[in-house]
XYZ file of C-alpha atoms in Angstrom:
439
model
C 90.589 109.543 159.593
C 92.241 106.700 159.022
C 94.922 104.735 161.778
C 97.963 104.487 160.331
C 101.666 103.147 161.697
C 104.564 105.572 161.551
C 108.003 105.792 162.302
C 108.794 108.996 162.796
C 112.153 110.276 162.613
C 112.666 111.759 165.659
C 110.816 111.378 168.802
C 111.845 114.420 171.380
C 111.830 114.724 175.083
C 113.059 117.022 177.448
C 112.985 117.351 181.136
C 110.012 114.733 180.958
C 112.745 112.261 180.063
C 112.800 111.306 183.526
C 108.854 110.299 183.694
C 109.327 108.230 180.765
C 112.041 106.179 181.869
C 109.972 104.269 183.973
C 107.121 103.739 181.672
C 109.691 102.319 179.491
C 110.838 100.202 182.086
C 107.449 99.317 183.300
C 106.419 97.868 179.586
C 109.560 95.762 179.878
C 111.650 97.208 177.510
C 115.213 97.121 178.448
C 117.228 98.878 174.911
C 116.085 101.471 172.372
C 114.455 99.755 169.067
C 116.499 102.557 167.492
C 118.837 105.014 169.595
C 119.541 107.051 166.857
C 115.255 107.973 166.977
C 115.211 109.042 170.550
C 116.716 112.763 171.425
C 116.956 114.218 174.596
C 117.476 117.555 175.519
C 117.212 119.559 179.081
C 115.379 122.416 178.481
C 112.494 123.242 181.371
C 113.718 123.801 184.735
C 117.417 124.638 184.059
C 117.219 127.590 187.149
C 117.245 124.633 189.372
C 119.945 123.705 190.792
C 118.227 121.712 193.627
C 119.818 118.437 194.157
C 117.112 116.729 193.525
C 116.979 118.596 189.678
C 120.301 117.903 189.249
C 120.062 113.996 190.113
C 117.134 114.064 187.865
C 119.505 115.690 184.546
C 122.141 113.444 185.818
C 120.049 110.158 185.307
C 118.622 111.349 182.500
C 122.090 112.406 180.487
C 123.470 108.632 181.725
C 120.558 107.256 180.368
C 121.481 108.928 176.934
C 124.837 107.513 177.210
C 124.173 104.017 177.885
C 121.755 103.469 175.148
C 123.666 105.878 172.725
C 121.515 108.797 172.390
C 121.743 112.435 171.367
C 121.168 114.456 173.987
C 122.330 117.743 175.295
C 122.239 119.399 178.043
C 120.847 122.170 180.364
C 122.243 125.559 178.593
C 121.904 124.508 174.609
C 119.145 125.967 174.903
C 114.844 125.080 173.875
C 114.685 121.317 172.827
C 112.290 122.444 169.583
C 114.772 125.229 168.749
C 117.814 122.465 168.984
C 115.786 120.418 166.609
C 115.502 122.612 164.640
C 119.538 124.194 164.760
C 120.737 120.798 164.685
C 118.722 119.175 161.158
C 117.038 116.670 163.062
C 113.839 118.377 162.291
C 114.127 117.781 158.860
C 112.194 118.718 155.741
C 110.050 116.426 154.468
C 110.263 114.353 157.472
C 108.245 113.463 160.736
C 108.740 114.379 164.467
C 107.202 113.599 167.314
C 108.118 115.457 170.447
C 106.668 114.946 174.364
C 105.584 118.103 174.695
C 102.844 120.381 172.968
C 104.772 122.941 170.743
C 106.102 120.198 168.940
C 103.800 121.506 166.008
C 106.549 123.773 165.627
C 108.662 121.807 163.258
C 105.973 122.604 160.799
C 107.572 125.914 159.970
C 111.006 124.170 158.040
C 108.598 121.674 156.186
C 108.952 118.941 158.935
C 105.915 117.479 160.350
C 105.817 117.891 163.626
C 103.169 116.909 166.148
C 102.893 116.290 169.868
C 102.502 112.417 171.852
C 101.954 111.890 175.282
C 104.840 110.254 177.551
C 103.257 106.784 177.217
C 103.671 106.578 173.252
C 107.105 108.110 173.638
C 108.061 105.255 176.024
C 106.565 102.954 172.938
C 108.677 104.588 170.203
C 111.668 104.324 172.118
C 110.820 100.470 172.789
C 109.538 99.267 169.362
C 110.595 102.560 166.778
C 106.800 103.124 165.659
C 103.385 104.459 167.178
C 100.022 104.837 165.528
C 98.074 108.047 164.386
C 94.603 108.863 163.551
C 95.078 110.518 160.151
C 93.450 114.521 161.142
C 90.899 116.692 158.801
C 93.615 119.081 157.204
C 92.442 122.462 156.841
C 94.062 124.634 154.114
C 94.508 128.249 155.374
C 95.441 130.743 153.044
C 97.558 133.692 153.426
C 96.903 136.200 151.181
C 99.031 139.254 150.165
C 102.442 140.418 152.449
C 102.524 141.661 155.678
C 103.128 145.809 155.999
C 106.231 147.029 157.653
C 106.084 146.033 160.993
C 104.006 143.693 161.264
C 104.837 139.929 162.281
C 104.864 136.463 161.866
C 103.673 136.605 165.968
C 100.800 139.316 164.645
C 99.653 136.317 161.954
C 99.010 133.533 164.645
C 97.409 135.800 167.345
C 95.254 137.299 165.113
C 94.527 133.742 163.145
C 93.695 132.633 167.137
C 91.146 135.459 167.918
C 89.661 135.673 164.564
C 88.897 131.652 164.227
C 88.305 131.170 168.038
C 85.465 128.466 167.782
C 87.869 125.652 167.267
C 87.646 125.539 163.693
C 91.186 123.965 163.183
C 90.781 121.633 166.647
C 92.466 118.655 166.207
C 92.999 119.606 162.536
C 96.515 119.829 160.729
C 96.741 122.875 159.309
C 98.345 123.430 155.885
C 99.416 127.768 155.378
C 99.474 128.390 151.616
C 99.426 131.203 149.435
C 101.887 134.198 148.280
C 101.816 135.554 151.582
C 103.331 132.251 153.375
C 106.204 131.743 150.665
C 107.016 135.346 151.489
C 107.647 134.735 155.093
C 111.068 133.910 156.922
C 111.660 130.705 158.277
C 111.495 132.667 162.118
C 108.110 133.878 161.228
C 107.080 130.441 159.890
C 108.075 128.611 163.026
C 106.716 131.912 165.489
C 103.369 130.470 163.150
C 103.364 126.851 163.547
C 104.444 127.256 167.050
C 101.453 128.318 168.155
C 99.236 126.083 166.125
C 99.337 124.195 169.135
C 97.150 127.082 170.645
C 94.918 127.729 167.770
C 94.035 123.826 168.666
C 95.979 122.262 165.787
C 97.492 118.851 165.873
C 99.873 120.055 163.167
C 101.283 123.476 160.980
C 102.604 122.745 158.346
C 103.941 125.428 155.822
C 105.558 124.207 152.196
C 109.167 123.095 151.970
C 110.462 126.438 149.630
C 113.487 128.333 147.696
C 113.003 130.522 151.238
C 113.610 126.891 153.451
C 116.570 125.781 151.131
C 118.330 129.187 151.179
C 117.775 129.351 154.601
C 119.519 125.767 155.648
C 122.325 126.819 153.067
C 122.807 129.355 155.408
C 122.914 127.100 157.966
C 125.041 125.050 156.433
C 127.540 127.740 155.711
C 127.858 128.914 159.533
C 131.796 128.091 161.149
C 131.400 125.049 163.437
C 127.543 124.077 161.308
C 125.387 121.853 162.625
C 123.492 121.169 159.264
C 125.847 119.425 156.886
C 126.049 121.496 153.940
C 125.655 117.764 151.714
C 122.613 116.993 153.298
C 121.225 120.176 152.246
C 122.778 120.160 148.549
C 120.533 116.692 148.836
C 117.304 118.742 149.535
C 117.810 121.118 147.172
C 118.225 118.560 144.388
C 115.350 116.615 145.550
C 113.086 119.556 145.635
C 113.972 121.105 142.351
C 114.172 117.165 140.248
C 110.635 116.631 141.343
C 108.555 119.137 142.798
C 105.177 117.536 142.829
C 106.511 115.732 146.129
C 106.758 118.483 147.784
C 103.372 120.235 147.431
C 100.131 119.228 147.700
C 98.419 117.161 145.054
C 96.299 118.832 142.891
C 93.732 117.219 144.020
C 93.751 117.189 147.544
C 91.257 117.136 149.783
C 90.438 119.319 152.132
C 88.206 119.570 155.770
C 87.676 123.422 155.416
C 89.476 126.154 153.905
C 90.391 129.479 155.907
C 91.767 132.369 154.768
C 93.695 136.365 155.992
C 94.221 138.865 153.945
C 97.818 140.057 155.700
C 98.401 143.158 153.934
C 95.251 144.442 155.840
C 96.913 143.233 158.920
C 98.206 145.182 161.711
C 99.595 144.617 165.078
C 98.229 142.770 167.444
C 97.848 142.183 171.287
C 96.784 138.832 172.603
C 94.490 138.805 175.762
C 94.331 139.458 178.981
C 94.596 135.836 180.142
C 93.087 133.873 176.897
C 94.295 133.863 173.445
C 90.875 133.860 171.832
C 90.959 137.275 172.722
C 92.979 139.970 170.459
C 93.500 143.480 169.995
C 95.161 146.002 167.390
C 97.595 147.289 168.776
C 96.450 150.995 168.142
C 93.464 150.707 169.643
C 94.889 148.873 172.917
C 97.696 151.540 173.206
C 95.492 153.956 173.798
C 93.950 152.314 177.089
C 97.548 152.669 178.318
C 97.858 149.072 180.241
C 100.475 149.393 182.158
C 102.572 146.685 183.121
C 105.371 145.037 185.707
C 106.637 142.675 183.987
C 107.774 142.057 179.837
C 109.081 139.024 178.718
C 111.116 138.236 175.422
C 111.594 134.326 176.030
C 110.741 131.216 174.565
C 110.634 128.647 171.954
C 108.204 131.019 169.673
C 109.954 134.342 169.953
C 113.338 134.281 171.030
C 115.378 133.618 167.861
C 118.250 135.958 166.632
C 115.513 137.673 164.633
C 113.374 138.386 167.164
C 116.129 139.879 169.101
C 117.208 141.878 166.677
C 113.876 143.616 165.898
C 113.092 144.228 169.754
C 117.165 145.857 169.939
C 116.234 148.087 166.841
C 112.970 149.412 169.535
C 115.464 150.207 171.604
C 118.182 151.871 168.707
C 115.414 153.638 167.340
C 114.766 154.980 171.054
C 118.244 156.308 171.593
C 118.264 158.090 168.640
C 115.240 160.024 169.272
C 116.693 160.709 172.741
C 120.190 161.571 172.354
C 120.671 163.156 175.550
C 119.559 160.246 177.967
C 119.846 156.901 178.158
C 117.162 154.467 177.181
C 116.079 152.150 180.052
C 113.191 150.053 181.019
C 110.575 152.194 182.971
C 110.534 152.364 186.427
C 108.986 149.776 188.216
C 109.095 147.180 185.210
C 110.914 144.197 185.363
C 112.218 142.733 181.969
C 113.875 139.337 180.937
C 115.652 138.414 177.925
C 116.419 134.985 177.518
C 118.256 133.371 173.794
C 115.989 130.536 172.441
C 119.397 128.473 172.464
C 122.955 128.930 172.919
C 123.602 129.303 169.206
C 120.771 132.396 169.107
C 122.623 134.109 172.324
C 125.985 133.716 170.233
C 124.768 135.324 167.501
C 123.039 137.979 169.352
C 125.606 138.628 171.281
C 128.437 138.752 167.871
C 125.680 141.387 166.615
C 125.212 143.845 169.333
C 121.395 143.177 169.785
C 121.904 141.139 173.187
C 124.130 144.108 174.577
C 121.533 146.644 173.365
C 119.231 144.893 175.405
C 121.180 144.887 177.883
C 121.851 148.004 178.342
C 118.318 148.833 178.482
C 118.208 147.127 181.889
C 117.211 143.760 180.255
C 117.541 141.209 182.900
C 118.812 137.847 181.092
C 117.975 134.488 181.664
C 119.648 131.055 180.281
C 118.657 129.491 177.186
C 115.500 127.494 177.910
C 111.857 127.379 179.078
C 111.739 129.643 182.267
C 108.937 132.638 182.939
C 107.221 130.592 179.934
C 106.091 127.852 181.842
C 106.009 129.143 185.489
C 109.940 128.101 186.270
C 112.688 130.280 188.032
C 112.852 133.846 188.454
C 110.730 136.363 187.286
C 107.359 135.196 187.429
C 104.453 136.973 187.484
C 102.714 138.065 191.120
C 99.819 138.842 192.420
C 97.836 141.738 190.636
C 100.517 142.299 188.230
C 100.503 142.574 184.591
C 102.602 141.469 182.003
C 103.773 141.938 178.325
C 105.160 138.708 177.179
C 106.599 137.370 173.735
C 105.642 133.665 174.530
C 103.287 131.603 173.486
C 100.832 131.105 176.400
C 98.670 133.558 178.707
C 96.029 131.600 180.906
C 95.815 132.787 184.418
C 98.551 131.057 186.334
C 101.182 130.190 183.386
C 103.454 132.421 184.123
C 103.279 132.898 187.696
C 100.288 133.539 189.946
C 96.651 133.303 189.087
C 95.564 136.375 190.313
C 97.668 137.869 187.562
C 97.534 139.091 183.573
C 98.952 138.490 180.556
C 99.415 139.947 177.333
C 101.131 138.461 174.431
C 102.530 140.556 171.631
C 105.973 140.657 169.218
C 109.320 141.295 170.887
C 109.328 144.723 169.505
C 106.421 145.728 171.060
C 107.614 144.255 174.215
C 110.867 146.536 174.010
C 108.529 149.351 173.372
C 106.040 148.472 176.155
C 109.374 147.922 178.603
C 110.188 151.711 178.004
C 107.219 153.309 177.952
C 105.610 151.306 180.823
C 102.089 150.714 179.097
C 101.440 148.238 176.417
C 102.008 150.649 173.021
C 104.354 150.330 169.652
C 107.688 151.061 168.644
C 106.326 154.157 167.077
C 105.041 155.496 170.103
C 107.887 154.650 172.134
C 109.909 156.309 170.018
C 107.502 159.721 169.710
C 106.686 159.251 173.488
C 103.116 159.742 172.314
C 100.345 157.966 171.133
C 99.174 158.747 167.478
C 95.558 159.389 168.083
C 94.692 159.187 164.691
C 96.418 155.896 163.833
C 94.806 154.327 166.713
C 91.459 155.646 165.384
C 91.597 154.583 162.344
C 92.733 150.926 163.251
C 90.579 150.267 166.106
C-alpha cells in the first residue's frame, strides 16, 4: 500500500502519557502543533495509589493543563470508551490512540487504529504522521443473530474460525444485513477486538442505527455529544450518501464471510483466542472456575450490564425461595466501562442486581484486564472473563486459564460455578440435547 500523510483527529493516550513526554521532549519539541489533537485520559493503573502513580497522574494532568489539553482523569472511566461518550471519536473521522484497542472506534464509523508512543510524541509535535495504506478485507455478515447470541459471540467466533491471519495487518470493512442490524455496543464489542483477530482497523458503516444512536446521546441531561453536531451528521449522511459507503467499485484484498443466524454462543480458549467453543458443547465439560470477570473496554457498557443483571433476574425468579449469589469459592468483579456506564447502571437497577449477587466492583478503568489491582488470576486457577484478552499471564499468573465469553454467560458461569449459559443457570441443568445438537 501506498504511504500517505494524515492528520488524524484525535491522537489518544492514557497512562502511557508519561513515557511519551520525554520522547517529545527528547525530539525537541517544546508546545503541541495542535492541543486541541492530543487527549489524555488515566485509565490503566487507577488501583494505585502508590506515590509514585500518583506523581506520575499528577505530571501528566499538569502537562494537559499547560499546553491546553483535554484530559480527564483516573475514575471517568476507559480512555476508548471516553472517546467514544465524549464525540471525539467521530464518524467519518480518524483516530489514532497509543494503545492497541484503538481499532475500536471502528464500531461508530470512526477510523480508528493503533501508533506506537514514538509517532504519538510526533503528532503531538508536528499534528501529522504517516501510514502505509493496509489490504482491506470486506467481511460479510450475513443474516441476524438468534436470541441470545452476541456481538462478543461474532468476534470470537470470526477469531477461531479465520485463525491463520487472514485479516493480519488488514483493515477490515463488516458489511451486510447482519452488521446494519447490530447495536452500536455490539459494533464496538466487534471492532474492539479486531485488534486480536490481527486487524490494523474495523470499520463498520456510518448508519440510521449510528445517527439514532448519537441522537440519543445527544438527548441525555448534562450530554456530552452536542445535539448540533449530530443534526450535522445526519444531514450530511442523508444529502449525499455515496460518501459514506464504499464505492462501487472498490477494491478489495479478500472477502470473508458468517452466516450469523447459524451462530450460537461461544467460548474463547483456554489461554489463546484462536481457539473457540459453542457454548453447548463446552458446558457440558463443566469447567469450573475461580474467578469471572465483567470488565473492560469491550464488554462493560450499560448494555452489557444489563444483559448479565437479566442472568441474574431470570435466576431469582426461577428460585424464589433463595437468594441468588455467586457460587462458593468464585470470586467475581464488576467494573463500569466509564463513569457515565456505572451512572446509568446504577439509575437502572442492573449494577445493584449485580451486586447483590456478591459482585465485587471495581472503578471504571483497565484493571483484571491487563494484570492491574485486585483480583487477578493465581496460580492453577481458572477464569471466565468478558474482556478482550486470554494469553497465559494477562490477567494474572502464567500458570493460570482463561476463558472469554459474553457478560451473560459470565453471570451464569458466576452462579453455577462451571462455564455454562443463562439457560442452564436458570434450569440448574444442562440441556443434553441442545448441547448435542450444537457441538
Amino acid at each position: 500500500g501506498d504511504f500517505i500523510a494524515i492528520r488524524p483527529r484525535h491522537v489518544m493516550t492514557h497512562d502511557n502519557t508519561g513515557a511519551v513526554i520525554p520522547k517529545f521532549r527528547s525530539i525537541g519539541a517544546t508546545r503541541l502543533a495542535d492541543a486541541q489533537q492530543p487527549v489524555f485520559a488515566l485509565d490503566h493503573d487507577i488501583q494505585n495509589t502508590s506515590a509514585k502513580n500518583m506523581a506520575k497522574y499528577h505530571g501528566i494532568e499538569q502537562f494537559a493543563q499547560t499546553h491546553g489539553s483535554r484530559f480527564y482523569p483516573a475514575g471517568r472511566g476507559i480512555a476508548h470508551q471516553v472517546l467514544v461518550e465524549e464525540g471525539l471519536a467521530w464518524p467519518g473521522s480518524m483516530v489514532v490512540g497509543s494503545d492497541s484497542h484503538s481499532n475500536m472506534y471502528g464500531g461508530v464509523g470512526c477510523l480508528g487504529t493503533p501508533v506506537v508512543r514514538t509517532d504519538a510524541a510526533a503528532i503531538w509535535a508536528t499534528a501529522q504522521t504517516w501510514w502505509q495504506a493496509p489490504p482491506v478485507a470486506r467481511v460479510e455478515l450475513r443474516g441476524a443473530l438468534p436470541p441470545g447470541v452476541v456481538g462478543k459471540d461474532v468476534i470470537v467466533a470470526l477469531c477461531a474460525l479465520f485463525s491463520h491471519d487472514e485479516v493480519l495487518n488488514h483493515a477490515v470493512e463488516f458489511v451486510g444485513a447482519g452488521a446494519h442490524a447490530l447495536p452500536i455496543e455490539d459494533r464496538l464489542a466487534i471492532s474492539n477486538m479486531t485488534t486480536e483477530w490481527g486487524a490494523l482497523a474495523g470499520l463498520f458503516a456510518v448508519d440510521d442505527v449510528t445517527l439514532r444512536w448519537y441522537e440519543s446521546c445527544a438527548a441525555r441531561p448534562r450530554a456530552t455529544v452536542s445535539a448540533d453536531a449530530v443534526a450535522a451528521l445526519r444531514a450530511s449522511v442523508e444529502a449525499e450518501p455515496s460518501r459514506w459507503i464504499a464505492d462501487r467499485d472498490a477494491a478489495y484484498a479478500k472477502h470473508l464471510w458468517l452466516d450469523l443466524e447459524s451462530l450460537t454462543p461461544h467460548v474463547s480458549g483456554p489461554d489463546s483466542v484462536k481457539v473457540a467453543t459453542p457454548l453447548a458443547a463446552l458446558e457440558r465439560r463443566r469447567v469450573s472456575i475461580n474467578k469471572a470477570y465483567i470488565v473492560s473496554c469491550v464488554n462493560s457498557r450499560a448494555k452489557d450490564l444489563r444483559e448479565a443483571a437479566d442472568v441474574i433476574r431470570a435466576v431469582q425468579n426461577a428460585r424464589p425461595n433463595s437468594p441468588v449469589r455467586a457460587a462458593d469459592g468464585v470470586a467475581w468483579y464488576v467494573a463500569a466501562a466509564s463513569s457515565q456506564v456505572m451512572a446509568d447502571a446504577q439509575a437502572s437497577g442492573d449494577w445493584q442486581v449485580l451486586v447483590d449477587a456478591g459482585a465485587k466492583t471495581l472503578p471504571p478503568g483497565c484493571g483484571p484486564c491487563i494484570g492491574l489491582g485486585v483480583g487477578l488470576l493465581e496460580d492453577g486457577e481458572v477464569g471466565i472473563s468478558a474482556t478482550n484478552r486470554n494469553y497465559k499471564g494477562r490477567m494474572g499468573s502464567k500458570k493460570a486459564h482463561t476463558y472469554l465469553s459474553s457478560p451473560a454467560v459470565v453471570a451464569a458461569s458466576a452462579i453455577q460455578g462451571f462455564i455454562c449459559s443463562p439457560a442452564t443457570a436458570v434450569s440448574g441443568a444442562i440441556d443434553s440435547a441442545a448441547a448435542d445438537t450444537r457441538s
